[in-house]
mmCIF file of C-alpha atoms in Angstrom:
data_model
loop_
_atom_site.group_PDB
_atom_site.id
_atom_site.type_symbol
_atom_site.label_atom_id
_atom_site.label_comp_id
_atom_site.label_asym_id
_atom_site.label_seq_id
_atom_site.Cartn_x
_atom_site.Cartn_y
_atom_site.Cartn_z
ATOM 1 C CA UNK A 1 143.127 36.715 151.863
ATOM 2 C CA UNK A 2 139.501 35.890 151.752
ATOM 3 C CA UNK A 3 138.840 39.527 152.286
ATOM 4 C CA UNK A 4 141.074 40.531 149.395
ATOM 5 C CA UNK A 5 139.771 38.130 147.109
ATOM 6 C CA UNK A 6 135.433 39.555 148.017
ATOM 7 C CA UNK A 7 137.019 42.974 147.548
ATOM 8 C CA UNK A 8 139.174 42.382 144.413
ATOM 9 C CA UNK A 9 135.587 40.915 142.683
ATOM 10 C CA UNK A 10 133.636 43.877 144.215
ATOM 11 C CA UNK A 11 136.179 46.406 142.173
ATOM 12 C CA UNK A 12 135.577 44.058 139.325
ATOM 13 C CA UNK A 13 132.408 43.934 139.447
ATOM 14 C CA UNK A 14 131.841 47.950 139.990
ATOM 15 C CA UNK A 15 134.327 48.048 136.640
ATOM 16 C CA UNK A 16 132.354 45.829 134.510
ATOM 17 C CA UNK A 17 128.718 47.596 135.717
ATOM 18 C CA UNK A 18 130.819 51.123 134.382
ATOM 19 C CA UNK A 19 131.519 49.686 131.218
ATOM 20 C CA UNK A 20 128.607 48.464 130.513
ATOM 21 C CA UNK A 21 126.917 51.738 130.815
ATOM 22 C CA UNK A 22 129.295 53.391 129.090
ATOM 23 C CA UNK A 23 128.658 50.819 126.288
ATOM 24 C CA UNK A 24 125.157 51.197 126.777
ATOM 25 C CA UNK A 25 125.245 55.269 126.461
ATOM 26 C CA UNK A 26 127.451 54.806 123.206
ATOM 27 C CA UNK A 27 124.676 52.704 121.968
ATOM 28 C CA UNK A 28 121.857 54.920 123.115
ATOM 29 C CA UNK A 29 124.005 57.772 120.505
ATOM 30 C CA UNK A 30 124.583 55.377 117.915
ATOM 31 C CA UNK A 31 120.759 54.914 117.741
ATOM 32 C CA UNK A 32 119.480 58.431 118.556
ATOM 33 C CA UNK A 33 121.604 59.496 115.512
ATOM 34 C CA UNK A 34 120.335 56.800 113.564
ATOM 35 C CA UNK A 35 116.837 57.780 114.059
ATOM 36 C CA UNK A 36 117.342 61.507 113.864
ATOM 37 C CA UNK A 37 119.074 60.731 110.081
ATOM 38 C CA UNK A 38 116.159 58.483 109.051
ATOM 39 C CA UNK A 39 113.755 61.492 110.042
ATOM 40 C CA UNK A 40 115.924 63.602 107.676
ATOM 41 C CA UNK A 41 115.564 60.636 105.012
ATOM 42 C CA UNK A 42 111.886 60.843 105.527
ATOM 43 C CA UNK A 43 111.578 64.536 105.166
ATOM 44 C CA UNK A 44 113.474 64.470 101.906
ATOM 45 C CA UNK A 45 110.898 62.590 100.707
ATOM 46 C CA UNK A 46 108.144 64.564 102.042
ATOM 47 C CA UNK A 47 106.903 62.021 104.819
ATOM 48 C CA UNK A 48 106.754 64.742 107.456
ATOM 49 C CA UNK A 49 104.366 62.258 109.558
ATOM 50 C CA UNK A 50 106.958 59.622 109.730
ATOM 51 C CA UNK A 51 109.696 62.087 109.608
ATOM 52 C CA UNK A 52 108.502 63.398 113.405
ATOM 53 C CA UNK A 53 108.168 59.710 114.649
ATOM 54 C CA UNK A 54 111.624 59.320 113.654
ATOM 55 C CA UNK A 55 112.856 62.224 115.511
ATOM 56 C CA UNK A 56 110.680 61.745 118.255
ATOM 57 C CA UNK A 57 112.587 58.681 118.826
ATOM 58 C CA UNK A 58 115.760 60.544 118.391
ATOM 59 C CA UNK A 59 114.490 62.818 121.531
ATOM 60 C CA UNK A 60 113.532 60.099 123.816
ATOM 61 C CA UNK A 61 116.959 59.054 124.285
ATOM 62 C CA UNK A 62 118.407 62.691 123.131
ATOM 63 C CA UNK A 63 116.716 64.930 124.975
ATOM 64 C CA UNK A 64 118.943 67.595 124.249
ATOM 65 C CA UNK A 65 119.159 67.208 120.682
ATOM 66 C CA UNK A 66 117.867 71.217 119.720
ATOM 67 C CA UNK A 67 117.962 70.205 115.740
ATOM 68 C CA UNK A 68 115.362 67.505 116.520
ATOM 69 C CA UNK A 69 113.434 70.046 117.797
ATOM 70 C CA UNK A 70 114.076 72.019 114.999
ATOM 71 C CA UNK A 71 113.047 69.637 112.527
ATOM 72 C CA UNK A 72 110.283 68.687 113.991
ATOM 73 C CA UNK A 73 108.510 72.211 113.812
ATOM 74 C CA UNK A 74 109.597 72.594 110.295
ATOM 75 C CA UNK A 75 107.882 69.294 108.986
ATOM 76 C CA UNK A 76 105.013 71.072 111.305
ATOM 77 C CA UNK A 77 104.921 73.848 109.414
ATOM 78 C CA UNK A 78 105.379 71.651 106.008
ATOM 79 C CA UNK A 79 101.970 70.435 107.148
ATOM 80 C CA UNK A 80 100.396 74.101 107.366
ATOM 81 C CA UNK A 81 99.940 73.622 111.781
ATOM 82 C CA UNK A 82 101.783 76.311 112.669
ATOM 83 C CA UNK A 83 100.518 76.182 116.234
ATOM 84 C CA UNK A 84 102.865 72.836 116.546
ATOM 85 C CA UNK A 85 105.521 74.202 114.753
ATOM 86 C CA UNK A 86 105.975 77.567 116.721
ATOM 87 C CA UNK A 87 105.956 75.064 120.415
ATOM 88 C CA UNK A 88 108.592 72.641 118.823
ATOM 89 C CA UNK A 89 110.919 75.665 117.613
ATOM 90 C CA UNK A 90 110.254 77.093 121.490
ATOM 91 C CA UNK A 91 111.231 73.289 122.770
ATOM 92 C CA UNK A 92 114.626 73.603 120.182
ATOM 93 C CA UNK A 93 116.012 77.568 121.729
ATOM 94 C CA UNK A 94 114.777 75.705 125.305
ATOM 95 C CA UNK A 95 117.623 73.472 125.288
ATOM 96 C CA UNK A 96 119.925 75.471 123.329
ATOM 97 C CA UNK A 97 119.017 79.648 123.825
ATOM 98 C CA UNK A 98 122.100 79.668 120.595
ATOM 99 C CA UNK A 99 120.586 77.626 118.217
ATOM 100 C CA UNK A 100 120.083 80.539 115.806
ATOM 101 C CA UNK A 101 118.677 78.383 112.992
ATOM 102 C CA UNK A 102 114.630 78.333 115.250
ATOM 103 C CA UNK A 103 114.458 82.338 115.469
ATOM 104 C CA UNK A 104 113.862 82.936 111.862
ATOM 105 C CA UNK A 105 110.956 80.520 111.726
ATOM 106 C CA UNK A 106 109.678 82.075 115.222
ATOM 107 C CA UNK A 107 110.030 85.339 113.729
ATOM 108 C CA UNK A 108 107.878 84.827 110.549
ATOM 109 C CA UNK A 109 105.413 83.011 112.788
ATOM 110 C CA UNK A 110 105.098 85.347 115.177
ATOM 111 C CA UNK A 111 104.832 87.839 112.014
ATOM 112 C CA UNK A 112 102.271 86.063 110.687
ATOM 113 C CA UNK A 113 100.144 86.115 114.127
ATOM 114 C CA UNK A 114 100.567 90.367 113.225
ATOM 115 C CA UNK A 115 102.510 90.038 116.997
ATOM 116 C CA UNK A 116 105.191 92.641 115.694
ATOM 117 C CA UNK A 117 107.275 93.039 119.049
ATOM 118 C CA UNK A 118 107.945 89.063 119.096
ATOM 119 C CA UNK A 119 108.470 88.894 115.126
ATOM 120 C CA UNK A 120 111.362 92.037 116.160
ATOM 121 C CA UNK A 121 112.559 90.151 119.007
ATOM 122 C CA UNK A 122 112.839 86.819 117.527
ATOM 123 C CA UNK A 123 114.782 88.292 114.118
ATOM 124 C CA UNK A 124 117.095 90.354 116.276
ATOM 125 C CA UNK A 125 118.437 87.505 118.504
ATOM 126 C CA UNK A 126 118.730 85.709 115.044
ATOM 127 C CA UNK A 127 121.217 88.433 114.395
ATOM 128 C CA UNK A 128 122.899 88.838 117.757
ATOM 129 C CA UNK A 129 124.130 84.632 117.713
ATOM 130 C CA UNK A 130 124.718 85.208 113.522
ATOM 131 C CA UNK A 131 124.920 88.680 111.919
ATOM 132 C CA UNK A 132 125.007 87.203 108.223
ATOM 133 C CA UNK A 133 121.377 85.520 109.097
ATOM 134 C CA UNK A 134 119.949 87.426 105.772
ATOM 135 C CA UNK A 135 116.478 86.215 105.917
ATOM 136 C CA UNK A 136 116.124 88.044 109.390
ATOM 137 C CA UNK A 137 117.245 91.266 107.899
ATOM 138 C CA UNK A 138 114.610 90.037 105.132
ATOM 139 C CA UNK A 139 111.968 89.323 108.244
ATOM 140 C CA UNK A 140 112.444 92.644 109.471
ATOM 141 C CA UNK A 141 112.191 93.979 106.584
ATOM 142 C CA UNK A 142 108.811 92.292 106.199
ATOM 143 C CA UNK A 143 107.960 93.799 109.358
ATOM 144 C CA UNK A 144 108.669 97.025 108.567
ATOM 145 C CA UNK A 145 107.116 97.388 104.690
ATOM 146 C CA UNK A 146 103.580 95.860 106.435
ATOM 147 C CA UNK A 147 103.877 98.933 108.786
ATOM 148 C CA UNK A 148 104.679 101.247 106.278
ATOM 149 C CA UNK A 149 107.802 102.026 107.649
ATOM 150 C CA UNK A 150 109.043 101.578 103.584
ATOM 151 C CA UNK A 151 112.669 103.658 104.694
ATOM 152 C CA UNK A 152 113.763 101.023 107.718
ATOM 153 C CA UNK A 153 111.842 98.031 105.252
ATOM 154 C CA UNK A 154 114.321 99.397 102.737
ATOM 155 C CA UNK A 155 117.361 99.213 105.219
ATOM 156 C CA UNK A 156 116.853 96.052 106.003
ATOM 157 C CA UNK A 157 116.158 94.106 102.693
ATOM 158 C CA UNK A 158 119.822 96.193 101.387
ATOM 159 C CA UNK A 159 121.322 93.751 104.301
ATOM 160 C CA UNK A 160 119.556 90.999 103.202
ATOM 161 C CA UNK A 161 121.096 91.226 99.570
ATOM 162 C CA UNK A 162 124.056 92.706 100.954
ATOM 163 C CA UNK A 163 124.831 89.289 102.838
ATOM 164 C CA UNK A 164 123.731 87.282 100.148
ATOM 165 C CA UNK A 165 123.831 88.506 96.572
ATOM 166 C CA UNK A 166 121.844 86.002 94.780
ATOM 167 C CA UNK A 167 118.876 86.184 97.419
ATOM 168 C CA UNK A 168 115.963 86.856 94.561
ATOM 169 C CA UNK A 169 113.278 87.763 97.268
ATOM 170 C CA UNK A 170 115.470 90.249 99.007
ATOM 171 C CA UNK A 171 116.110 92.463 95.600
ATOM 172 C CA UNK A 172 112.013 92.162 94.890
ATOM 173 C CA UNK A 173 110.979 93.219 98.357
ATOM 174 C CA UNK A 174 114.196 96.108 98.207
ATOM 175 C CA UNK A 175 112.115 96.722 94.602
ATOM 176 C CA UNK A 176 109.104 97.259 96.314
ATOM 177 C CA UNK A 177 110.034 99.289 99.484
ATOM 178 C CA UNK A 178 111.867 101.465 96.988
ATOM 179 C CA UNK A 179 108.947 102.050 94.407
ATOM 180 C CA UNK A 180 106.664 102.723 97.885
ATOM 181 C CA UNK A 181 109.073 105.941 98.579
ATOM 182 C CA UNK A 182 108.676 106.515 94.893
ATOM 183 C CA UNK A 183 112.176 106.009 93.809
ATOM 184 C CA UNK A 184 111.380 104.252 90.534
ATOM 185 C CA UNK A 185 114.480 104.256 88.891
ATOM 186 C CA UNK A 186 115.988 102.274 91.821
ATOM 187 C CA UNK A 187 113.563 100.087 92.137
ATOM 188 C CA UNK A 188 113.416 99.075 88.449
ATOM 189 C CA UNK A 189 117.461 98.135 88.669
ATOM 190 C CA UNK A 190 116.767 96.223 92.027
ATOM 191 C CA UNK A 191 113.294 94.440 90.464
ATOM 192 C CA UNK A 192 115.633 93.509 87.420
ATOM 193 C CA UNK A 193 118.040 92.060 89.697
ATOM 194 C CA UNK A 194 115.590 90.177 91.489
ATOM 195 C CA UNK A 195 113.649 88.183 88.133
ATOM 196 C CA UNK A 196 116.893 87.638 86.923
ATOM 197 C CA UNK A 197 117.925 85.548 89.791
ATOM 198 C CA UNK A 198 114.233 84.010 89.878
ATOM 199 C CA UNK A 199 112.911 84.027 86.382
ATOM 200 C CA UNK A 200 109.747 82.301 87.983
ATOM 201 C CA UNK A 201 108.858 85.477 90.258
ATOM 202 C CA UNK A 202 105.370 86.018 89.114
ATOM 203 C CA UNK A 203 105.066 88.885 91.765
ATOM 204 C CA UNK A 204 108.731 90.392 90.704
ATOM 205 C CA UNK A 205 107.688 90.604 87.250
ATOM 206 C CA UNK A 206 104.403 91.747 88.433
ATOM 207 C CA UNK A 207 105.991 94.447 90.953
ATOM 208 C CA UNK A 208 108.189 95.610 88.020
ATOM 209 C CA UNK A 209 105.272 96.110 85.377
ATOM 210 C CA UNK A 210 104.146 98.463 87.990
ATOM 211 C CA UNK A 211 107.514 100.386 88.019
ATOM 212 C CA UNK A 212 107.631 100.482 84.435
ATOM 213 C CA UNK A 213 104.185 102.275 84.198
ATOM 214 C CA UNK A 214 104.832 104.364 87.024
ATOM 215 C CA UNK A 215 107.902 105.520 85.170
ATOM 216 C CA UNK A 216 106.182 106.127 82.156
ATOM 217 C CA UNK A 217 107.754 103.255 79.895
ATOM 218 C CA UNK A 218 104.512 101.090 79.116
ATOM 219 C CA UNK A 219 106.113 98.875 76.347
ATOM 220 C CA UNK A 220 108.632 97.460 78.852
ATOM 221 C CA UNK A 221 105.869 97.026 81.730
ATOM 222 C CA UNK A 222 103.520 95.274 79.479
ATOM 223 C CA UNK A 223 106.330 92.741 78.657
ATOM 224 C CA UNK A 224 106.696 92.825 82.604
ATOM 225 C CA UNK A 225 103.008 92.075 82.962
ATOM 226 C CA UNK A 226 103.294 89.093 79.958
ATOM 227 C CA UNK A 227 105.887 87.790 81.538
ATOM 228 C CA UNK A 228 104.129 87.492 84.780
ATOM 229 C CA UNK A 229 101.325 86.186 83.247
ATOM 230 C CA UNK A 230 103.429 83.089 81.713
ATOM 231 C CA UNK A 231 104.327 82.453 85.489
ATOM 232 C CA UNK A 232 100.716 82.595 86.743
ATOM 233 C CA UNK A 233 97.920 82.493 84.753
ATOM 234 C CA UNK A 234 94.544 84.436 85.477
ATOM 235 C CA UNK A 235 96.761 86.654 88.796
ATOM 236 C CA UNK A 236 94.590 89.432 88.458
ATOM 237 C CA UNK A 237 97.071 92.284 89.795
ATOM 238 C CA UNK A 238 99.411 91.434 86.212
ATOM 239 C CA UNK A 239 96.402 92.141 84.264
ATOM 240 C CA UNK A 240 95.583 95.492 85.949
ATOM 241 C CA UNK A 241 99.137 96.546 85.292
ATOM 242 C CA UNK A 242 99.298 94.990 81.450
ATOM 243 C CA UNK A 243 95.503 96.963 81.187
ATOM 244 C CA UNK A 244 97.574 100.162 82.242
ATOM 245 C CA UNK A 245 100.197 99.638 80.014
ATOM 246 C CA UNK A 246 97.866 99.195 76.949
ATOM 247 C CA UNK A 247 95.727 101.987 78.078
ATOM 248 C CA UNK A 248 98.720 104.426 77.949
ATOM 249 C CA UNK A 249 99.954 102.833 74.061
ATOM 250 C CA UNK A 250 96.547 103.739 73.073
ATOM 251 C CA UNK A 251 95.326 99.596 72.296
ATOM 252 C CA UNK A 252 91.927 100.215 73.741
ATOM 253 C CA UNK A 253 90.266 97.096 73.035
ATOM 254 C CA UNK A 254 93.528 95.113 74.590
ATOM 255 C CA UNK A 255 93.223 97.176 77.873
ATOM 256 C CA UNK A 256 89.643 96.288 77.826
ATOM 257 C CA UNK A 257 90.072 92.608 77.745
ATOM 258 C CA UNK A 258 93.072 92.949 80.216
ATOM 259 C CA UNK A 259 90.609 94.950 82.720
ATOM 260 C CA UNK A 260 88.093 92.428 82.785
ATOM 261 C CA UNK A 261 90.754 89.272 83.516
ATOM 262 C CA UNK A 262 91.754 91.550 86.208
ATOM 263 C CA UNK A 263 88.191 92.221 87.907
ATOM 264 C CA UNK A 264 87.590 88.723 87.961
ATOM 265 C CA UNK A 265 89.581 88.722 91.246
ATOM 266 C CA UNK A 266 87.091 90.458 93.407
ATOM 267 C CA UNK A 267 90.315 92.823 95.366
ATOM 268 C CA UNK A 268 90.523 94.231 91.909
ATOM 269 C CA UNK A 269 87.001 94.977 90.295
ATOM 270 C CA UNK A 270 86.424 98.141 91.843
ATOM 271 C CA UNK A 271 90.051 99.231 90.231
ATOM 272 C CA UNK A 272 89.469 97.564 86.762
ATOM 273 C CA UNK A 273 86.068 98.547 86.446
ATOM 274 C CA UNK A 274 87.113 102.178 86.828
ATOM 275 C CA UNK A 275 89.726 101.535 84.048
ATOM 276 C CA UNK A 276 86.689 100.009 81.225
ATOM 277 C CA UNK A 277 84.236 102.938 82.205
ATOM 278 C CA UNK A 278 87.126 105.524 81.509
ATOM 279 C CA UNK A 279 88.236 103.382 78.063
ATOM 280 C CA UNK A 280 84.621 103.493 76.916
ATOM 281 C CA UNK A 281 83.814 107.422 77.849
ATOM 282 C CA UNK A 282 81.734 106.425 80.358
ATOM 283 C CA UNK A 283 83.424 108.991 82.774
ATOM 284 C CA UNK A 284 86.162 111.187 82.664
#
């Protein structure tokens, strides 16, 4: 009996010892979700320094927890160290290879380090785990129209919009690899699409003031230009194309002025000054 009784407390004990760490495990989740929800609190806010402790916290008794990882490369990148955001978006696919939302970001990271194979590789996998991912299509599209490659840059951005409709940067870009191959009228429709979604585009309106003067119709690009202009004061490449615009309807004086706003911005004085000789009959 005595036996029975040191075995019958063993079991108990062994039973209590199990459900305490199960109790102790569905704590540990209760708080790692706790602190991964404050981060996102934080980051709403724009705390991205507290918003990391928070999920830092989350990982140390979540290990696992890929969106942690996630989140903690994006309030990287909110704070411009892209370094720290590229290693915790590799930390989020190294727990979860399927956690499609980290390839995009890798991809434009990658694409901004010129590395064009991982920028590929990174927007393609995007695509493999989701097929609807439209800024991938949008990244390689990026990809593509900085290579020059405006016919696949074109391809892509058409799935971009094609996924989603109202995706304003997808029709611009579209806009622009279309007016690079020189099909104007098809890039005006898709420009049009694209400031209508974003009416605070400063480089759609910009990108369509050139469309309009390559097409010949300078009244509508200098309202193009204007309205860039209203967006962003002083951008330099709107002036150049309102300059063009008022060059070609014969205001002189207006072009002028235009010109020299737009050779302020040293990328664009060699262009505009070219322009004010020309408008003055200094060359031909």
């Amino acid at each position: 009996m005595e036996d029975f009784g040191l075995e019958l407390e063993k079991k108990s004990k062994e039973l209590n010892d199990e459900i305490r760490a199960k109790l102790s495990e569905a704590e540990k989740d209760v708080h790692a979700k706790k602190a991964f929800n404050d981060g996102i609190g934080l980051y709403r806010t724009g705390n991205y320094s507290g918003a990391i402790d928070k999920f830092d916290e989350s990982l140390k008794l979540e290990a696992g927890n890929a969106a942690a990882y996630y989140m903690i490369g994006i309030c990287w990148q909110m704070q411009q160290d892209l370094e720290k955001a590229k290693q915790a978006f590799l930390n989020a696919i190294s727990v979860d290879s399927n956690y499609v939302s980290a390839y995009v970001p890798l991809g434009n990271i990658a694409r901004r380090e010129n590395d064009e194979r991982s920028a590929l590789k990174y927007y393609h996998k995007a695509i493999e785990l989701d097929p609807k991912q439209h800024k991938a299509h949008y990244g390689i599209g990026n990809v593509h129209f900085r290579a020059e490659r405006y016919a696949q840059a074109e391809a892509a951005y058409r799935r971009a919009v094609e996924i989603k409709t109202d995706y304003a940067d997808g029709w611009i870009y579209l806009g622009r690899a279309l007016l690079a191959q020189n099909k104007r009228k098809a890039a005006i429709a898709a420009l049009k699409k694209g400031v209508a979604i974003n009416k605070r585009s400063y480089l759609g309106f910009y990108v369509l003031a050139d469309a309009y003067n390559q097409s010949g119709q300078y009244k509508s690009a200098l309202a193009a230009a204007e309205s860039s202009l209203k967006i962003r004061k002083n951008y330099a490449p709107a002036y150049h194309e309102k300059g063009i615009a008022l060059m070609n309807l014969g205001r002189k004086k207006e072009a002028i002025a235009a010109f020299e706003k737009a050779k302020q911005d040293r990328a664009w004085q060699q262009r505009a000054d070219h322009y004010i000789k020309k408008l003055k009959g200094l060359i031909q």
